[in-house]
Tab-separated table of C-alpha atoms and ligand atoms in Angstrom:
chain	number	residue	atom	x	y	z
A	226	MET	CA	-45.300	16.231	43.340
A	227	SER	CA	-43.178	14.566	40.716
A	228	PHE	CA	-40.461	13.222	43.041
A	229	ARG	CA	-40.083	11.498	46.412
A	230	THR	CA	-37.766	12.814	49.124
A	231	LEU	CA	-37.653	9.799	51.443
A	232	TRP	CA	-39.443	6.461	51.602
A	233	PHE	CA	-39.132	3.138	53.363
A	234	ALA	CA	-39.087	-0.054	51.283
A	235	ASP	CA	-37.481	-3.497	51.398
A	236	GLY	CA	-36.213	-3.045	54.938
A	237	ALA	CA	-34.299	0.162	54.214
A	238	LEU	CA	-34.741	3.927	54.092
A	239	HIS	CA	-34.298	5.460	50.652
A	240	LEU	CA	-33.236	9.098	50.368
A	241	LEU	CA	-33.127	11.244	47.254
A	242	ASP	CA	-29.521	12.475	47.467
A	243	GLN	CA	-29.911	16.263	47.602
A	244	ARG	CA	-26.172	16.860	47.259
A	245	GLY	CA	-26.255	15.977	43.568
A	246	LEU	CA	-29.347	17.927	42.525
A	247	PRO	CA	-30.156	19.255	40.007
A	248	ALA	CA	-27.445	17.530	37.939
A	249	ARG	CA	-27.986	14.016	39.334
A	250	ALA	CA	-31.123	12.572	40.953
A	251	GLU	CA	-29.535	9.617	42.775
A	252	VAL	CA	-30.850	7.636	45.706
A	253	VAL	CA	-28.912	6.752	48.864
A	254	THR	CA	-30.124	3.703	50.811
A	255	VAL	CA	-29.481	3.408	54.563
A	256	LYS	CA	-30.016	0.389	56.804
A	257	SER	CA	-28.989	1.526	60.284
A	258	ALA	CA	-29.220	4.517	62.614
A	259	GLU	CA	-25.522	5.146	62.143
A	260	GLU	CA	-25.908	5.365	58.362
A	261	THR	CA	-29.005	7.545	58.759
A	262	ALA	CA	-27.158	9.938	61.103
A	263	ARG	CA	-24.346	10.224	58.535
A	264	ALA	CA	-26.845	10.946	55.749
A	265	ILE	CA	-28.373	13.733	57.852
A	266	ARG	CA	-24.974	15.176	58.814
A	267	GLU	CA	-23.752	15.132	55.225
A	268	MET	CA	-27.003	16.662	53.885
A	269	VAL	CA	-28.103	13.738	51.719
A	270	VAL	CA	-31.415	14.623	53.350
A	271	ARG	CA	-31.953	18.118	54.772
A	272	GLY	CA	-34.714	20.497	55.815
A	273	ALA	CA	-36.155	20.372	59.335
A	274	PRO	CA	-39.231	18.131	58.856
A	275	ALA	CA	-37.410	15.781	56.451
A	276	ILE	CA	-34.566	15.167	58.894
A	277	GLY	CA	-37.127	14.521	61.654
A	278	CYS	CA	-38.777	11.875	59.453
A	279	ALA	CA	-35.420	10.360	58.478
A	280	ALA	CA	-34.307	10.199	62.121
A	281	ALA	CA	-37.541	8.402	63.054
A	282	TYR	CA	-36.861	5.718	60.433
A	283	GLY	CA	-33.231	5.648	61.525
A	284	LEU	CA	-34.296	4.681	65.046
A	285	ALA	CA	-36.611	1.993	63.649
A	286	LEU	CA	-33.682	0.679	61.610
A	287	SER	CA	-31.516	0.551	64.746
A	288	ALA	CA	-33.845	-2.148	66.113
A	289	ARG	CA	-33.339	-4.174	62.932
A	290	ALA	CA	-29.600	-3.612	62.745
A	291	GLY	CA	-29.135	-4.667	66.395
A	292	GLU	CA	-27.749	-1.258	67.419
A	293	ASP	CA	-27.995	-0.015	71.005
A	294	PHE	CA	-31.171	2.121	71.174
A	295	GLU	CA	-29.732	4.892	73.358
A	296	LYS	CA	-26.530	5.153	71.343
A	297	ALA	CA	-28.542	5.241	68.122
A	298	ARG	CA	-30.779	7.957	69.525
A	299	ALA	CA	-27.792	10.049	70.648
A	300	ALA	CA	-26.090	9.702	67.246
A	301	LEU	CA	-29.228	10.831	65.421
A	302	LEU	CA	-29.909	13.679	67.845
A	303	SER	CA	-26.426	15.120	67.440
A	304	ALA	CA	-26.397	14.828	63.629
A	305	ARG	CA	-27.545	18.449	63.245
A	306	PRO	CA	-28.258	20.783	66.174
A	307	THR	CA	-30.621	23.539	64.997
A	308	ALA	CA	-33.779	21.885	63.632
A	309	VAL	CA	-35.897	20.922	66.644
A	310	ASN	CA	-37.825	18.400	64.520
A	311	LEU	CA	-34.993	15.966	65.137
A	312	ARG	CA	-35.497	16.059	68.923
A	313	TRP	CA	-39.279	16.102	68.506
A	314	ALA	CA	-39.316	12.987	66.299
A	315	LEU	CA	-36.826	11.092	68.458
A	316	GLU	CA	-38.825	11.831	71.621
A	317	ARG	CA	-41.924	10.450	69.929
A	318	MET	CA	-40.036	7.359	68.848
A	319	ALA	CA	-38.564	6.824	72.327
A	320	ALA	CA	-42.079	6.598	73.787
A	321	VAL	CA	-43.012	3.657	71.520
A	322	ARG	CA	-43.523	0.262	73.166
A	323	PRO	CA	-42.371	-2.344	72.458
A	324	ARG	CA	-39.130	-0.965	71.041
A	325	ALA	CA	-39.303	-3.529	68.290
A	326	PHE	CA	-38.812	-2.837	64.588
A	327	GLU	CA	-42.471	-3.206	63.527
A	328	ALA	CA	-43.806	-0.863	66.230
A	329	LEU	CA	-41.048	1.703	65.640
A	330	LYS	CA	-41.503	1.595	61.873
A	331	ALA	CA	-45.277	2.094	62.301
A	332	GLU	CA	-44.616	5.237	64.374
A	333	ALA	CA	-42.136	6.547	61.782
A	334	ASP	CA	-44.779	5.955	59.056
A	335	LYS	CA	-47.212	8.008	61.146
A	336	ILE	CA	-44.726	10.850	61.563
A	337	LEU	CA	-44.171	10.913	57.785
A	338	GLN	CA	-47.890	10.847	56.992
A	339	GLU	CA	-48.673	13.542	59.573
A	340	ASP	CA	-45.969	15.785	58.146
A	341	LEU	CA	-47.443	15.469	54.684
A	342	GLU	CA	-50.889	16.379	56.020
A	343	ALA	CA	-49.419	19.271	58.062
A	344	CYS	CA	-47.778	20.696	54.938
A	345	ARG	CA	-51.043	20.560	53.019
A	346	ALA	CA	-52.861	22.328	55.865
A	347	ILE	CA	-50.086	24.957	56.096
A	348	GLY	CA	-50.517	25.490	52.363
A	349	ARG	CA	-54.254	26.058	52.748
A	350	HIS	CA	-53.881	28.513	55.656
A	351	GLY	CA	-50.949	30.321	54.072
A	352	ALA	CA	-52.472	30.691	50.607
A	353	ALA	CA	-55.100	33.024	52.074
A	354	LEU	CA	-52.318	35.432	53.093
A	355	VAL	CA	-50.726	35.643	49.656
A	356	PRO	CA	-51.581	38.907	47.862
A	357	GLU	CA	-53.093	38.500	44.384
A	358	GLY	CA	-51.009	39.615	41.408
A	359	LYS	CA	-47.752	40.219	43.305
A	360	GLY	CA	-44.523	38.255	43.648
A	361	ILE	CA	-43.688	35.796	46.424
A	362	LEU	CA	-40.071	35.715	47.531
A	363	THR	CA	-38.699	32.630	49.301
A	364	HIS	CA	-35.317	31.605	50.670
A	365	CYS	CA	-33.489	28.286	50.962
A	366	ASN	CA	-35.652	25.248	50.215
A	367	ALA	CA	-38.699	24.761	52.403
A	368	GLY	CA	-40.395	22.538	49.860
A	369	GLY	CA	-41.198	18.912	49.253
A	370	LEU	CA	-37.469	18.203	49.389
A	371	ALA	CA	-37.321	19.541	52.953
A	372	THR	CA	-40.403	17.714	54.236
A	373	ALA	CA	-42.313	14.464	53.750
A	374	GLY	CA	-43.650	16.192	50.617
A	375	TYR	CA	-45.455	19.348	49.409
A	376	GLY	CA	-43.421	21.671	51.629
A	377	THR	CA	-44.079	24.455	54.108
A	378	ALA	CA	-43.138	27.754	52.416
A	379	LEU	CA	-43.421	26.058	49.015
A	380	GLY	CA	-46.645	24.430	50.243
A	381	VAL	CA	-48.005	27.969	50.558
A	382	VAL	CA	-46.761	28.721	47.032
A	383	ARG	CA	-48.267	25.485	45.638
A	384	ALA	CA	-51.620	26.059	47.356
A	385	ALA	CA	-51.816	29.716	46.288
A	386	ILE	CA	-51.155	28.809	42.653
A	387	ALA	CA	-53.476	25.768	42.746
A	388	GLY	CA	-56.167	28.077	44.174
A	389	GLY	CA	-55.867	30.325	41.121
A	390	LYS	CA	-53.791	33.184	42.568
A	391	ARG	CA	-51.577	34.904	40.060
A	392	CYS	CA	-48.187	35.249	41.694
A	393	ASP	CA	-44.655	35.163	40.339
A	394	VAL	CA	-42.282	33.119	42.452
A	395	PHE	CA	-38.786	34.402	43.266
A	396	ALA	CA	-36.112	32.317	45.005
A	397	GLY	CA	-32.852	33.530	46.527
A	398	GLU	CA	-29.914	31.298	45.582
A	399	THR	CA	-29.015	30.757	49.288
A	400	ARG	CA	-25.253	30.897	49.583
A	401	PRO	CA	-23.216	28.930	50.403
A	402	TRP	CA	-24.957	25.561	49.908
A	403	LEU	CA	-27.299	26.948	47.210
A	404	GLN	CA	-30.523	25.313	48.395
A	405	GLY	CA	-32.479	28.000	46.516
A	406	ALA	CA	-30.604	27.682	43.226
A	407	ARG	CA	-30.186	23.920	43.254
A	408	LEU	CA	-33.262	22.638	45.100
A	409	THR	CA	-36.095	25.192	45.120
A	410	ALA	CA	-35.601	26.031	41.455
A	411	TRP	CA	-35.414	22.313	40.577
A	412	GLU	CA	-38.458	21.258	42.568
A	413	LEU	CA	-40.691	24.092	41.332
A	414	LEU	CA	-39.695	23.552	37.712
A	415	GLN	CA	-40.265	19.790	38.112
A	416	ASP	CA	-43.845	20.646	39.040
A	417	GLY	CA	-44.267	23.170	36.231
A	418	ILE	CA	-44.178	26.244	38.494
A	419	PRO	CA	-42.100	29.051	36.909
A	420	VAL	CA	-39.538	30.607	39.247
A	421	THR	CA	-37.056	33.457	38.975
A	422	LEU	CA	-33.714	32.946	40.690
A	423	LEU	CA	-31.775	35.842	42.221
A	424	PRO	CA	-28.480	36.193	44.033
A	425	ASP	CA	-29.160	36.694	47.750
A	426	VAL	CA	-27.559	40.125	47.572
A	427	ALA	CA	-30.268	41.268	45.101
A	428	ALA	CA	-33.140	40.617	47.517
A	429	ALA	CA	-33.211	44.103	49.033
A	430	SER	CA	-33.423	45.726	45.568
A	431	LEU	CA	-36.183	43.338	44.543
A	432	LEU	CA	-38.139	44.053	47.727
A	433	SER	CA	-37.821	47.810	47.285
A	434	SER	CA	-38.989	47.547	43.657
A	435	GLY	CA	-42.613	47.025	44.707
A	436	LYS	CA	-42.897	43.710	42.823
A	437	ILE	CA	-43.072	41.521	45.918
A	438	GLY	CA	-46.290	41.068	47.900
A	439	CYS	CA	-44.885	38.797	50.604
A	440	VAL	CA	-41.856	36.823	51.705
A	441	VAL	CA	-42.521	33.219	52.781
A	442	VAL	CA	-39.839	31.149	54.494
A	443	GLY	CA	-39.651	27.942	56.510
A	444	ALA	CA	-38.191	27.415	59.971
A	445	ASP	CA	-35.790	25.082	61.699
A	446	ARG	CA	-36.897	26.105	65.157
A	447	VAL	CA	-39.381	28.701	66.402
A	448	ALA	CA	-38.933	29.791	70.021
A	449	ARG	CA	-41.862	30.439	72.391
A	450	ASN	CA	-41.728	34.190	71.689
A	451	GLY	CA	-41.769	33.697	67.902
A	452	ASP	CA	-38.038	34.254	67.265
A	453	THR	CA	-37.286	31.971	64.325
A	454	ALA	CA	-34.119	30.143	63.323
A	455	ASN	CA	-34.026	29.447	59.607
A	456	LYS	CA	-31.415	29.232	56.863
A	457	VAL	CA	-28.784	31.940	57.169
A	458	GLY	CA	-29.878	34.918	55.116
A	459	THR	CA	-33.438	34.896	56.431
A	460	TYR	CA	-32.682	37.638	58.960
A	461	PRO	CA	-31.299	40.145	56.406
A	462	LEU	CA	-34.287	39.301	54.200
A	463	ALA	CA	-36.602	40.142	57.108
A	464	LEU	CA	-34.830	43.478	57.656
A	465	ALA	CA	-35.103	44.342	53.971
A	466	ALA	CA	-38.762	43.271	53.904
A	467	GLN	CA	-39.509	45.449	56.920
A	468	ALA	CA	-37.817	48.431	55.255
A	469	ALA	CA	-39.931	47.871	52.134
A	470	ALA	CA	-43.160	47.318	54.154
A	471	VAL	CA	-43.518	43.793	52.737
A	472	PRO	CA	-44.841	41.180	55.203
A	473	LEU	CA	-42.647	38.171	55.993
A	474	PHE	CA	-44.478	34.956	56.853
A	475	VAL	CA	-42.927	31.891	58.468
A	476	ALA	CA	-44.535	28.610	57.412
A	477	ALA	CA	-43.775	25.781	59.842
A	478	PRO	CA	-45.435	22.727	61.357
A	479	LEU	CA	-45.936	22.541	65.120
A	480	SER	CA	-43.062	20.020	65.176
A	481	SER	CA	-40.732	22.974	64.434
A	482	ILE	CA	-42.021	25.011	67.383
A	483	ASP	CA	-39.948	24.682	70.529
A	484	LEU	CA	-41.953	25.969	73.469
A	485	ARG	CA	-39.032	24.970	75.739
A	486	ALA	CA	-36.877	27.716	74.171
A	487	ALA	CA	-37.981	31.070	75.585
A	488	SER	CA	-36.333	33.078	72.799
A	489	GLY	CA	-33.941	32.806	69.881
A	490	ARG	CA	-30.991	33.139	72.273
A	491	GLU	CA	-31.650	29.550	73.367
A	492	ILE	CA	-31.487	28.110	69.843
A	493	PRO	CA	-28.176	26.381	69.005
A	494	ILE	CA	-26.835	27.513	65.643
A	495	GLU	CA	-24.897	24.992	63.562
A	496	GLU	CA	-21.596	26.132	62.088
A	497	ARG	CA	-20.517	24.261	59.001
A	498	SER	CA	-17.178	23.679	57.314
A	499	ALA	CA	-14.997	26.479	55.960
A	500	GLU	CA	-14.847	24.728	52.566
A	501	GLU	CA	-18.516	25.601	51.929
A	502	VAL	CA	-17.386	29.237	51.751
A	503	THR	CA	-13.833	29.042	50.435
A	504	HIS	CA	-14.713	26.692	47.559
A	505	LEU	CA	-17.185	26.713	44.660
A	506	LEU	CA	-17.916	23.333	43.030
A	507	GLY	CA	-14.768	21.912	44.581
A	508	GLN	CA	-12.641	24.809	43.291
A	509	ARG	CA	-10.922	27.084	45.821
A	510	VAL	CA	-12.012	30.721	45.356
A	511	ALA	CA	-10.661	32.259	48.586
A	512	PRO	CA	-6.961	32.385	49.499
A	513	GLU	CA	-5.375	29.696	51.688
A	514	GLY	CA	-5.193	30.785	55.311
A	515	VAL	CA	-8.333	32.969	55.392
A	516	SER	CA	-10.602	32.549	58.442
A	517	VAL	CA	-14.243	31.702	57.790
A	518	PHE	CA	-17.500	32.422	59.618
A	519	ASN	CA	-20.106	29.971	58.298
A	520	PRO	CA	-23.239	29.733	60.442
A	521	ALA	CA	-25.847	27.561	58.715
A	522	PHE	CA	-28.779	29.453	60.268
A	523	ASP	CA	-29.674	32.834	61.695
A	524	VAL	CA	-32.400	33.969	64.055
A	525	THR	CA	-35.028	36.420	62.866
A	526	PRO	CA	-36.481	38.342	65.818
A	527	ALA	CA	-40.239	37.908	66.170
A	528	ARG	CA	-40.880	41.621	65.631
A	529	TYR	CA	-40.003	41.200	61.929
A	530	ILE	CA	-42.428	38.301	61.403
A	531	ALA	CA	-45.963	39.248	60.327
A	532	ALA	CA	-47.431	35.763	60.913
A	533	ILE	CA	-46.434	32.172	61.600
A	534	VAL	CA	-48.488	29.702	59.571
A	535	THR	CA	-48.953	26.266	61.156
A	536	GLU	CA	-51.172	23.309	60.301
A	537	ARG	CA	-53.629	24.420	62.986
A	538	GLY	CA	-53.914	27.971	61.708
A	539	VAL	CA	-52.128	31.312	61.604
A	540	ALA	CA	-50.377	32.719	64.685
A	541	ARG	CA	-50.066	36.500	64.937
A	542	PRO	CA	-48.125	38.595	67.458
A	543	PRO	CA	-47.853	38.377	70.405
A	544	TYR	CA	-46.529	34.896	69.599
A	545	GLN	CA	-46.051	34.001	73.236
A	546	ASP	CA	-49.842	33.644	73.419
A	547	SER	CA	-50.803	32.669	69.872
A	548	LEU	CA	-48.212	29.872	69.489
A	549	ALA	CA	-49.011	28.364	72.880
A	550	ALA	CA	-52.724	28.430	72.005
A	551	LEU	CA	-52.147	26.669	68.658
A	552	ALA	CA	-49.817	24.128	70.237
A	553	GLY	CA	-52.408	23.476	72.953
A	554	ALA	CA	-49.864	24.207	75.694
B	604	MRU	O1	-29.375	23.414	56.033
B	604	MRU	P1	-30.730	23.008	55.536
B	604	MRU	O2	-30.819	22.920	54.057
B	604	MRU	O3	-31.222	21.768	56.233
B	604	MRU	O4	-31.663	24.202	55.995
B	604	MRU	C1	-33.047	24.108	55.738
B	604	MRU	C2	-33.806	25.326	56.080
B	604	MRU	O5	-33.294	26.271	56.640
B	604	MRU	C3	-35.283	25.302	55.783
B	604	MRU	O6	-35.743	26.574	55.480
B	604	MRU	C4	-36.016	24.787	57.028
B	604	MRU	O7	-35.468	23.565	57.458
B	604	MRU	C5	-37.467	24.610	56.776
B	604	MRU	S1	-37.796	23.242	55.738
B	604	MRU	C6	-39.461	23.067	55.571
């Protein structure tokens, strides 16, 4: 990949500021858990595995900054509620002894490295599912920008193309924060992978056109039964894919699988500010006084998901059994 999403150097965590992309590739540097939690909340860094990695470094930084460990952990955990990677990473960090900077930083390095390896393995497993000569449609950004690098859904795209498959890549713009238009398009073009951008509302027409061989998306949290929370707009995409008989694959590391949640009903869904919907590029487009419904994620029922691709292999329905087997539970 031609860019770095997050890295630790000179006693601080450096984050490629995703709010400014693609116009500005600036870096935000954080030196405490409090600053890390703010960066996660404000989407300097976003995407489930990437925020797990950032939170791990944030907790390491808390030891350096002299912050109270439990308060730091609580601040990081509450930064964003839906991606389970945050809880997963913080639980791993909390088990580290001694709770000293060097030991905590070493664990955060491991989490980052493991995520990178998981993405590469997801890419390998997922590439085998990609039909030759057809389009791949993705949503949001589940790429190197959303992970330690390489990506989950975009890891599948990268691996399929690197393996010689001919497939055109299509990305939905992903209203309202435009992760597809701003981030997926940017990161694929940075790596020389052509991509066609479409408004989210055009996805059903594209799927019914016969051009698309599969839909590949990431996940913020997969429940035990396979119900999957991902960027809002994934669920309607799954319905349209089902209607067009196109398989939808979820690509996610085991750190995104929450075996403690029995179904999607137990997944908390983040609601974000009204301004994300009422404004475009800082300009108001909806009238003053309008009410707004702005969930950041939706839950796709497991019955619409053809397979869940993890670093340990591909889970197929019934997910209750296949996910538990892959997770070794
Ligand atoms: O609100 P975001 O941009 O953090 O949402 C990200 C997504 O929904 C991704 O698809 C998901 O985290 C998977 S990233 C590999």
